[in-house]
Coordinates of C-alpha atoms in Angstrom, one line a residue:
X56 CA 15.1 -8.2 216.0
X57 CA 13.2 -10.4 213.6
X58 CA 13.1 -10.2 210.3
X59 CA 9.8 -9.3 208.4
X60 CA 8.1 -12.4 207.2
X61 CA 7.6 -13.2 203.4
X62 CA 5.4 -16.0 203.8
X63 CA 1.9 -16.1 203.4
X64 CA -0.6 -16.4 206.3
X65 CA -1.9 -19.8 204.9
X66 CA 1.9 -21.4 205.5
X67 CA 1.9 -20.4 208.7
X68 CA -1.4 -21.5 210.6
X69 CA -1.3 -24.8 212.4
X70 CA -3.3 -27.5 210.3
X71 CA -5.3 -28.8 213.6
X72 CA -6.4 -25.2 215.3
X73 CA -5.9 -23.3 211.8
X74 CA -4.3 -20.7 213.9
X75 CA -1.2 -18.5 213.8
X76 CA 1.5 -21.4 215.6
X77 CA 2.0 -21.4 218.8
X78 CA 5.2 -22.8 220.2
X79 CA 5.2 -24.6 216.8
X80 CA 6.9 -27.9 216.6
X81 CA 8.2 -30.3 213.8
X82 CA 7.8 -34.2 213.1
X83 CA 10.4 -36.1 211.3
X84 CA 7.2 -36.1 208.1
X85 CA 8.0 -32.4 208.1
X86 CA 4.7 -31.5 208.8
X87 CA 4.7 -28.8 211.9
X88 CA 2.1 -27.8 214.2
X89 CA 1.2 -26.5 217.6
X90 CA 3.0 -28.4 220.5
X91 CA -0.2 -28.4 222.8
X92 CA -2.6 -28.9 219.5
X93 CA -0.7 -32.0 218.5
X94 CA -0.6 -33.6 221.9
X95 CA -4.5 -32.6 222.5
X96 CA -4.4 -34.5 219.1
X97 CA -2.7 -37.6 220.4
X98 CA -4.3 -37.8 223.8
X99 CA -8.2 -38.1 221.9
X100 CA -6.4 -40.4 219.2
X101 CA -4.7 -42.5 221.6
X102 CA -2.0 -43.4 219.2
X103 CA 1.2 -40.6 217.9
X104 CA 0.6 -40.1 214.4
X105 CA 0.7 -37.3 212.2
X106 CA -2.7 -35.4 211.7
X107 CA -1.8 -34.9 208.3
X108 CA -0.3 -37.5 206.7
X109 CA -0.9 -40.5 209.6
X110 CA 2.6 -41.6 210.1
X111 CA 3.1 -42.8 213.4
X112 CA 5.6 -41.9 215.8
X113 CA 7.2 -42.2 219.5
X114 CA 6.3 -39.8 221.9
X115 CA 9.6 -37.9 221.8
X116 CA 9.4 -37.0 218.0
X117 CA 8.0 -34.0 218.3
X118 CA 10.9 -31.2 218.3
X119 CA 10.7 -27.6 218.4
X120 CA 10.7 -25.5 215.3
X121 CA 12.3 -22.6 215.9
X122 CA 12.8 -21.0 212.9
X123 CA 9.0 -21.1 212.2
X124 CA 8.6 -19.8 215.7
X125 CA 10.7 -16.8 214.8
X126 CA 8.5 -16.5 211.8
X127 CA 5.5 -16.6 213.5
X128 CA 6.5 -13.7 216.0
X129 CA 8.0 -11.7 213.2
X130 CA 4.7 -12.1 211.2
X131 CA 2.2 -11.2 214.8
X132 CA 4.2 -8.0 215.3
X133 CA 4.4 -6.9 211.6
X134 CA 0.3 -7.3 212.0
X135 CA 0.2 -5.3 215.0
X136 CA 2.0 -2.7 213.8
X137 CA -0.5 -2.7 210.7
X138 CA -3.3 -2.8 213.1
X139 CA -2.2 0.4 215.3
X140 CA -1.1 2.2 212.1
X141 CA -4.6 1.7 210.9
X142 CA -6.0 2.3 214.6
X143 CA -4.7 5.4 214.3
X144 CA -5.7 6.4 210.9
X145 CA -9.2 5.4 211.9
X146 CA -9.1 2.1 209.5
X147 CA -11.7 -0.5 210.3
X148 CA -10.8 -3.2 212.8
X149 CA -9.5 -6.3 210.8
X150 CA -8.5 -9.7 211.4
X151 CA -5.7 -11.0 213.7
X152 CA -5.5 -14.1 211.4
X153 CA -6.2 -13.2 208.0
X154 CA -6.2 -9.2 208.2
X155 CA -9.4 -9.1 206.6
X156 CA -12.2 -6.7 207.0
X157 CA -14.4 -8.2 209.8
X158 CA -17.7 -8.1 208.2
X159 CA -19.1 -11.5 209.8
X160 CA -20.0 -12.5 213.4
X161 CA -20.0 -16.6 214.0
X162 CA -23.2 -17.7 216.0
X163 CA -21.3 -20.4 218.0
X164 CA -17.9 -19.0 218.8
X165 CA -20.0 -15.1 219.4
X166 CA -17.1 -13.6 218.0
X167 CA -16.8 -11.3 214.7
X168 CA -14.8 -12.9 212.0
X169 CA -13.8 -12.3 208.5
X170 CA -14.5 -13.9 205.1
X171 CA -11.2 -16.1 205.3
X172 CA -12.0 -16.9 208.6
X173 CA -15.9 -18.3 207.1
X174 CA -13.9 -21.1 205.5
X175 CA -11.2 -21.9 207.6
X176 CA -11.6 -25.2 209.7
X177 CA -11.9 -23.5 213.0
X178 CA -15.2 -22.5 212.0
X179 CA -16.4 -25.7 209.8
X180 CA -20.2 -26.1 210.5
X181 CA -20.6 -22.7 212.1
X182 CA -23.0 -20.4 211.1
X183 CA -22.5 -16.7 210.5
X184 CA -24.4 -13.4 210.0
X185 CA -23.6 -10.2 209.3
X186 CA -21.6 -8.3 212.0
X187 CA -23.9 -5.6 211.7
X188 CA -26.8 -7.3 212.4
X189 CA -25.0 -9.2 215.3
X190 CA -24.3 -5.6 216.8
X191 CA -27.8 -4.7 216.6
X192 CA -29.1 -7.6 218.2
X193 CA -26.4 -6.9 221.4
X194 CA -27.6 -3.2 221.4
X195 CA -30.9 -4.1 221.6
X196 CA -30.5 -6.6 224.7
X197 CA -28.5 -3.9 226.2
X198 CA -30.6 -1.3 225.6
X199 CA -33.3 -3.4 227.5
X200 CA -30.3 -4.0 230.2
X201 CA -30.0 -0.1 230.5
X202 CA -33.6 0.2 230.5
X203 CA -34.1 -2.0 233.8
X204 CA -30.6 -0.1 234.9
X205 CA -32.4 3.5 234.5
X206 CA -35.4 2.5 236.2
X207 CA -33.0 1.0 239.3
X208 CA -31.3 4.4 239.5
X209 CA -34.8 6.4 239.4
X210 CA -36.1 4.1 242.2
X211 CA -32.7 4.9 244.0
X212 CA -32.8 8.3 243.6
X213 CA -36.5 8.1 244.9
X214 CA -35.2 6.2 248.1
X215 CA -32.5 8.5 248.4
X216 CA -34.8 12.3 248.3
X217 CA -37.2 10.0 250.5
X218 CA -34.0 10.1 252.9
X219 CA -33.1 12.9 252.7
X220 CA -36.4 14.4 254.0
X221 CA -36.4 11.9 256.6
X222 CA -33.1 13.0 257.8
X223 CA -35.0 16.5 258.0
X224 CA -37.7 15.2 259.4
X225 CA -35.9 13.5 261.8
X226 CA -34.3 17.1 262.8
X227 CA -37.4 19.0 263.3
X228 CA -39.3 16.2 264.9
X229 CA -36.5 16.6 267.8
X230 CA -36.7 20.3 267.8
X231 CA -39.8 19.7 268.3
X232 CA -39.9 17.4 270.6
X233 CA -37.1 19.0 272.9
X234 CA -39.7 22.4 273.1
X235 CA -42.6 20.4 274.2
X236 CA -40.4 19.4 276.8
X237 CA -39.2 22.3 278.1
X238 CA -42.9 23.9 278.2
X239 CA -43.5 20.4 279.6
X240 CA -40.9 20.7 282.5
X241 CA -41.7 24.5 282.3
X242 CA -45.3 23.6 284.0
X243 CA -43.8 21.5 286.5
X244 CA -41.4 23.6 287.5
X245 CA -43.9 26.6 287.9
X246 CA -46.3 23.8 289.9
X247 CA -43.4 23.6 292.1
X248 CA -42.3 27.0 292.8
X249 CA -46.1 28.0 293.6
X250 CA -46.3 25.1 295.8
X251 CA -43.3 26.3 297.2
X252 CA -43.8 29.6 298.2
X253 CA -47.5 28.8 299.8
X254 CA -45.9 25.9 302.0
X255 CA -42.9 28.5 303.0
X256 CA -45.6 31.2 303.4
X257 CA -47.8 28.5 305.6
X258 CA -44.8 27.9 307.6
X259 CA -43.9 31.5 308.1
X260 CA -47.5 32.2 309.0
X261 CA -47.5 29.3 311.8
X262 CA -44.2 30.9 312.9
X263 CA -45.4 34.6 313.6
X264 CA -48.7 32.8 315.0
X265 CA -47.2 31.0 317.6
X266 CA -44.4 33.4 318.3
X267 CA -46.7 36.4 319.5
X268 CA -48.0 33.9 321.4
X269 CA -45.6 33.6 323.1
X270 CA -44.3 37.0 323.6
X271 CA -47.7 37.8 324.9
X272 CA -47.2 34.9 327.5
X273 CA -43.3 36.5 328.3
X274 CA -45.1 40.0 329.0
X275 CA -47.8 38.4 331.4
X276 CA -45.2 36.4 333.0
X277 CA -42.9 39.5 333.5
X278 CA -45.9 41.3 334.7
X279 CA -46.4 38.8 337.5
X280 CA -42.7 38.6 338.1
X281 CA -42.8 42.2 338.7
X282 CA -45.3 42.2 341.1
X283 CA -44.3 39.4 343.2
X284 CA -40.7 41.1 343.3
X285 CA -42.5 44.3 344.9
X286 CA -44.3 42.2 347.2
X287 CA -41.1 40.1 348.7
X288 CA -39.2 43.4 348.9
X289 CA -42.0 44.7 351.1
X290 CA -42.3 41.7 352.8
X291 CA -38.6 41.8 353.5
X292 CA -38.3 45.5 355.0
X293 CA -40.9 44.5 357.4
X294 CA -39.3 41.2 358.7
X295 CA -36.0 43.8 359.5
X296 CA -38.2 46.1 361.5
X297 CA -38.7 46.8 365.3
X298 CA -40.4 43.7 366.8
X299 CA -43.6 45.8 368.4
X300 CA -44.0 47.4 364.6
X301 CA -44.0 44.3 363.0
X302 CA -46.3 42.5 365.3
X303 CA -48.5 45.2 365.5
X304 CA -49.0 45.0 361.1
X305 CA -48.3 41.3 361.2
X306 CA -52.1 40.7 360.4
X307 CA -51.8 43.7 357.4
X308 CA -48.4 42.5 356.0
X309 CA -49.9 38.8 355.8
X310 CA -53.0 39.2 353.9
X311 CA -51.2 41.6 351.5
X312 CA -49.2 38.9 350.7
X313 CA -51.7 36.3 350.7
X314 CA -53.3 38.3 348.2
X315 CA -50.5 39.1 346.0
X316 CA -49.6 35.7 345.4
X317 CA -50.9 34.7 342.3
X318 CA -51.4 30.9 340.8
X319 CA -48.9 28.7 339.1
X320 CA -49.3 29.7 335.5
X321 CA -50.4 27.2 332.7
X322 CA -47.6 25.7 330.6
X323 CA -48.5 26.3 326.7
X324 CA -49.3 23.6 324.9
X325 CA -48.9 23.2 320.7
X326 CA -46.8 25.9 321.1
X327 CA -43.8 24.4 318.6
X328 CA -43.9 24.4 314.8
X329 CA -45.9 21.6 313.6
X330 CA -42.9 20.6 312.1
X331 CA -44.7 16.8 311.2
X332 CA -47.2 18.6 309.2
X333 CA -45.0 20.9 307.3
X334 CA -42.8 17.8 305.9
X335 CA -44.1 14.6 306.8
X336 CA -44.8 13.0 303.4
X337 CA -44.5 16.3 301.7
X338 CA -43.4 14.6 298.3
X339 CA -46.2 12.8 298.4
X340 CA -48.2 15.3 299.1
X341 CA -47.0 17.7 296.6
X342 CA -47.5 14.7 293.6
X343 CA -51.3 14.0 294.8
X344 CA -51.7 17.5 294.4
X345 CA -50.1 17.5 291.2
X346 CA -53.1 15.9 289.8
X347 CA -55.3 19.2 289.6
X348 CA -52.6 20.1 286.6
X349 CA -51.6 16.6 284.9
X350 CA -53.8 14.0 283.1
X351 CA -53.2 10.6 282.2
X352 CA -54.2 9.4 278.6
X353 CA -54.8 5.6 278.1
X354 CA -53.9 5.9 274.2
X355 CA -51.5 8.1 272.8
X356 CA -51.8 8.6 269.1
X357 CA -48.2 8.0 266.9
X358 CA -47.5 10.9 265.0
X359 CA -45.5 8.8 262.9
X360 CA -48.7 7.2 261.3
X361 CA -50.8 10.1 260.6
X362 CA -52.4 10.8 257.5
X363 CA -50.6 13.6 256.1
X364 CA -54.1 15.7 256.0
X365 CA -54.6 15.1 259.8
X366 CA -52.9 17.0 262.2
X367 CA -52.0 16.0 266.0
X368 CA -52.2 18.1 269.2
X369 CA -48.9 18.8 270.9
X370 CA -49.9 16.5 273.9
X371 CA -50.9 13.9 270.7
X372 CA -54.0 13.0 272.3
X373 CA -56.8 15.1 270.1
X374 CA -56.4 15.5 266.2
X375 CA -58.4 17.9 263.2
X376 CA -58.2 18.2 259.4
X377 CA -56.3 20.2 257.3
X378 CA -56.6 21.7 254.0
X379 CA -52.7 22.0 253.9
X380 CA -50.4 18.9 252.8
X381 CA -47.5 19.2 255.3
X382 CA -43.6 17.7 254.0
X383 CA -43.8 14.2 255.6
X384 CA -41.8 11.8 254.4
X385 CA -42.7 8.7 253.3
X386 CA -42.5 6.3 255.7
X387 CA -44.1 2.6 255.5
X388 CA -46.1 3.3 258.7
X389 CA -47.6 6.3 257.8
X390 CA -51.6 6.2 256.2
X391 CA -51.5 7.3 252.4
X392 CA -55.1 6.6 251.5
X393 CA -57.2 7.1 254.8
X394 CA -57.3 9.5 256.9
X395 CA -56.0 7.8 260.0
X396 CA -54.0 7.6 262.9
X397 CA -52.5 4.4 265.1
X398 CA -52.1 4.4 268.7
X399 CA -48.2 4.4 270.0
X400 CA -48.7 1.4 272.0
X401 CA -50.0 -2.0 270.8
X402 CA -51.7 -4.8 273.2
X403 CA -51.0 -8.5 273.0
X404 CA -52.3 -8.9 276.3
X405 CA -54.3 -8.2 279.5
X406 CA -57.5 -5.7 279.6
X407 CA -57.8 -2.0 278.7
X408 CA -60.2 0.5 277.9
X409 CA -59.7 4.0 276.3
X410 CA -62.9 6.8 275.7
X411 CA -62.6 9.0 272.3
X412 CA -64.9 12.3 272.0
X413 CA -66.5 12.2 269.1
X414 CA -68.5 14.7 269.6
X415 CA -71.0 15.9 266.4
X416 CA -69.1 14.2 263.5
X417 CA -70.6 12.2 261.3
X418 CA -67.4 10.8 259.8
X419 CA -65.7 8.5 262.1
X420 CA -64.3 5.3 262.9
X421 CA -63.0 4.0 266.0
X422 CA -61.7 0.3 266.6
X423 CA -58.1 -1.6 266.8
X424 CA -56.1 -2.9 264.0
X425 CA -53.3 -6.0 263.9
X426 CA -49.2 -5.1 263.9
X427 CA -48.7 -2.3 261.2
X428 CA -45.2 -2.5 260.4
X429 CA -44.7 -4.8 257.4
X430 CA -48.1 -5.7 257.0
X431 CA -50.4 -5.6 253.6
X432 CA -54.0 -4.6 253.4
X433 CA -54.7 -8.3 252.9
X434 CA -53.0 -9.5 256.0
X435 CA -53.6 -7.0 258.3
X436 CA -56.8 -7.6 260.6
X437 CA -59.3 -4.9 262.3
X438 CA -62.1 -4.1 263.9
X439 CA -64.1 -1.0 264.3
X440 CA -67.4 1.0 264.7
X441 CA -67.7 3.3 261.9
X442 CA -70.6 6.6 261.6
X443 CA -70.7 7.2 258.0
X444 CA -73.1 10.3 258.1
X445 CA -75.3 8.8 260.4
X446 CA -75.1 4.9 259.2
X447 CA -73.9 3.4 262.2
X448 CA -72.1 -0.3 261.2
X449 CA -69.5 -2.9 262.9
X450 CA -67.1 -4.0 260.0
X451 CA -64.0 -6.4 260.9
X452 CA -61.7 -8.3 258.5
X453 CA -63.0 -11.5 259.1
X454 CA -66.9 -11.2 259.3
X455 CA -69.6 -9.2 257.1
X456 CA -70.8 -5.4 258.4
X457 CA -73.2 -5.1 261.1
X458 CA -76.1 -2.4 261.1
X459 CA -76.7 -0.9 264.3
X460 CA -79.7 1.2 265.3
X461 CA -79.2 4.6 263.3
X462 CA -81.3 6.0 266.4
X463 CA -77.7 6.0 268.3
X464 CA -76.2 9.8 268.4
X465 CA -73.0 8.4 270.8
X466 CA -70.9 11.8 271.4
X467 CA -68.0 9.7 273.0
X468 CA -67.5 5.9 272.3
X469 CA -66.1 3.8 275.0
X470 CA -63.7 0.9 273.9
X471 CA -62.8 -2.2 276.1
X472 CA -60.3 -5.0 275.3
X473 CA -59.6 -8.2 276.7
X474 CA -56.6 -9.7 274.6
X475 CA -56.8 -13.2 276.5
X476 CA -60.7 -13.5 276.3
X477 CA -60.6 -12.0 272.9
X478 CA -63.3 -10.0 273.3
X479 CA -63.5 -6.0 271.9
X480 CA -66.6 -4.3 273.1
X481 CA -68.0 -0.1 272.0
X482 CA -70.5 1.3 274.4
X483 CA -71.5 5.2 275.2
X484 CA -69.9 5.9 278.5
X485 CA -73.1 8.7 278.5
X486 CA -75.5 6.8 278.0
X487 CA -74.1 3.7 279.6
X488 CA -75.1 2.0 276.2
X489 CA -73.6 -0.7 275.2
X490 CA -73.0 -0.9 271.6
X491 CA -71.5 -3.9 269.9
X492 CA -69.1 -6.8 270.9
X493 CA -66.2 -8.6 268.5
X494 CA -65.7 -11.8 269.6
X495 CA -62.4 -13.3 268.2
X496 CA -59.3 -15.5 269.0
X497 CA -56.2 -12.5 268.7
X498 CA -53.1 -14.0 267.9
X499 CA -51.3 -10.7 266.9
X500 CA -50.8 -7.6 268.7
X501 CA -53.1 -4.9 268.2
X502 CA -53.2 -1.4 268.2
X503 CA -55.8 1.3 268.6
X504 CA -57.1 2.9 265.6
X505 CA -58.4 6.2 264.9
X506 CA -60.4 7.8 261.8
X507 CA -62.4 11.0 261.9
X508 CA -61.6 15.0 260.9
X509 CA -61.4 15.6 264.2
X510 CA -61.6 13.7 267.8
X511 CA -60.0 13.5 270.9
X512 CA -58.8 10.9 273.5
X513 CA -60.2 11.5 276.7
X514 CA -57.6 11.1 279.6
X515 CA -58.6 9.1 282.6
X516 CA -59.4 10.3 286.6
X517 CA -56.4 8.5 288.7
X518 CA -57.3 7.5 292.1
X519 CA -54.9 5.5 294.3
X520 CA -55.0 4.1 297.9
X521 CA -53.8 6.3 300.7
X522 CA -54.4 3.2 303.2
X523 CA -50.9 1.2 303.8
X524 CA -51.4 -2.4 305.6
X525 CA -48.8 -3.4 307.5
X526 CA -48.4 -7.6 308.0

């Protein structure tokens, strides 16, 4: 073990770093110094001289002090065991170097220092401040570091609760969803199990139809079998009697005969199963009929958009207010500050035409709307008719309102677009009366849009062609 060192701390700091040495080495001047300090030293001088006293040297004549070295480590551990006996008395921190209070903090170096270490070459020029003051200043920045920090983690922790009830949300919307389709397939089913029993029962009703037909027809026929059996058996005993008897009621025998034989009887015609009308295109059948109880709606409204005071019909084609604020979460597509509602399907192309029911409202407002989804107020375009309690006015994003004649009282409005012409047209289906016309160049798609306390998408009348052509 090394012995304790009795030098001071001045005799054993390197002149060039003014540092404890490190891998301290000696010139033939006896001056000693740090081996990498005093080649640093040579390499910017560009000639081997002593710092100190400038005698100049080889480049071999450094050579390594080792009984300073030994000092040096005795004298670092001695320190160390001073610092951690004073760590754990709860002494102030002090100075590697000097062992001083550290009371200063140097501006350039940003590290705290001590009043030896003020003077001391390694900080020549530098300016200092109070360590106190220095600390204060780095709490302060942090603080405004933890500050932004804080306001991260509150906006995480918003995101997160905003997840969570989505993940809810998510739950109930397919509990939901999964028992509209069971009453959904519910109806069908039922359609299909009446329509079953009253083509069974019309085939059982043909059945018993046609087969007491017939069994009418097998008792007439084994009527007239009968009889004509009786007749040959009469016929035959007379053809075996005596030849006087049987020429004597020849004549008798004959026209009893002649008038027991009866006509051929009439084959029965349709009298098999109309087997061709009982299946032959019965799915087909059985769908067109289908029509009286399903309806086809050209616009169905996203439930994922509503305004959280509007609520949606089941078959999410009709919508009403409510008082009550339902737990939605907060998604970007849903409305936060009107009261509206987007179609599920958006158009970049082709022609299409939906009818809404506005009936006696006086609030409403019915058009189309650009792509939703990342979209600002400022960028996103529209197009609409609005009734603002009876003020009837065509507003877009791109033009000024239009007035239209307040003497319109349009119970259902009637809206027609053609994406490639770019033309968006209202009129009253009623009335047949047209309303207004956008005329503009669409680059984006667009999707129907819906504002009112309550309305309704009117579903359309399929027809389809029976006729098949055959080339």
């Amino acid at each position: 073990m090394a012995a304790k060192s009795s030098l001071p701390e001045e005799d054993l700091c390197c002149p060039v770093c003014c540092d404890i040495f490190t891998d301290p080495v000696i010139l033939s001047c006896s001056h000693s110094y740090c081996h990498e300090c005093l080649q640093e030293y040579w390499r910017q001088r560009k000639v081997n001289e002593c710092p100190v006293c400038r005698k100049r040297f080889s480049s071999g004549a450094a050579h390594c002090n080792l009984a300073l070295r030994n000092l040096c480590e005795a004298f670092l551990q001695e320190r160390r065991q001073k610092e951690e006996g004073g760590a754990s008395a709860g002494s102030e921190v002090v100075c590697s170097l000097h062992g001083e209070k550290l009371k200063l903090f140097c501006l350039e170096d940003k590290q705290p220092a001590c009043v030896v270490c003020q003077t001391s070459r390694k900080h020549a020029n530098h300016k200092f401040c109070p360590v106190d003051e220095a600390a204060g200043d780095y709490k302060k920045e942090l603080k405004s570091v933890l500050k932004v920090l804080q306001e991260k983690l509150k906006v995480f922790d918003a995101v997160k609760l905003t997840c969570d009830k989505t993940e809810q949300h998510i739950r109930s919307q397919a509990q939901h969803t999964e028992k509209q389709i069971m009453e959904e397939f519910k109806a069908l089913h039922l359609f299909l199990r009446d329509e079953r029993v009253v083509r069974i029962a019309a085939l059982k009703e043909e059945e018993e139809r046609k087969s007491q037909l017939m069994k009418r027809k097998i008792e007439e026929m084994s009527r007239e079998i009968s009889s004509l059996s009786d007749t040959i058996r009469d016929v035959e005993v007379e053809l075996r009697g005596e030849d006087v008897v049987f020429i004597q009621s020849y004549q008798a025998i004959k026209q009893r005969a002649l008038e027991c034989t009866p006509t051929d009887p009439e084959r029965v015609s349709g009298a098999l199963i109309d087997v061709a009308k009982h299946l032959g295109n019965l799915q087909f059948r059985v769908w067109e009929k289908m029509q009286e109880i399903v309806q086809f709606t050209p616009v169905i409204l996203d439930p994922n958009t509503v305004h959280p005071h509007l609520i949606l019909s089941n078959n999410l084609i009709s919508l009403r207010h409510s008082t009550e604020t339902p737990q939605l979460p907060d998604n970007p597509e849903r409305f936060d500050k009107y009261r509206s509602v987007l179609g599920s399907d958006g158009f970049n192309s082709g022609t299409h035409s939906w009818d809404v029911e506005v009936g006696d409202s006086i609030l409403w407002s019915v058009g189309v709307v650009t792509e939703w989804k990342g979209a600002t107020a400022s960028t996103r375009g529209h197009w609409r008719l609005d009734n603002n309690k009876g003020v009837f006015k065509a507003r877009s994003s791109s033009d000024q309102s239009v007035p239209l004649s307040n003497r319109l009282r349009p119970q259902r409005i009637r809206v027609q677009l053609d994406w490639e012409r770019g033309k968006l047209s209202f009129s009253d289906p009623v009335t047949n009366t047209h309303l207004h016309t956008f005329t503009h160049t669409f680059t984006k798609r667009l999707f129907p849009c819906f504002c009112s306390k309550h309305l309704r998408i009117l579903p359309e009348k399929i027809t389809f062609n029976k006729n098949i052509c055959f080339y």
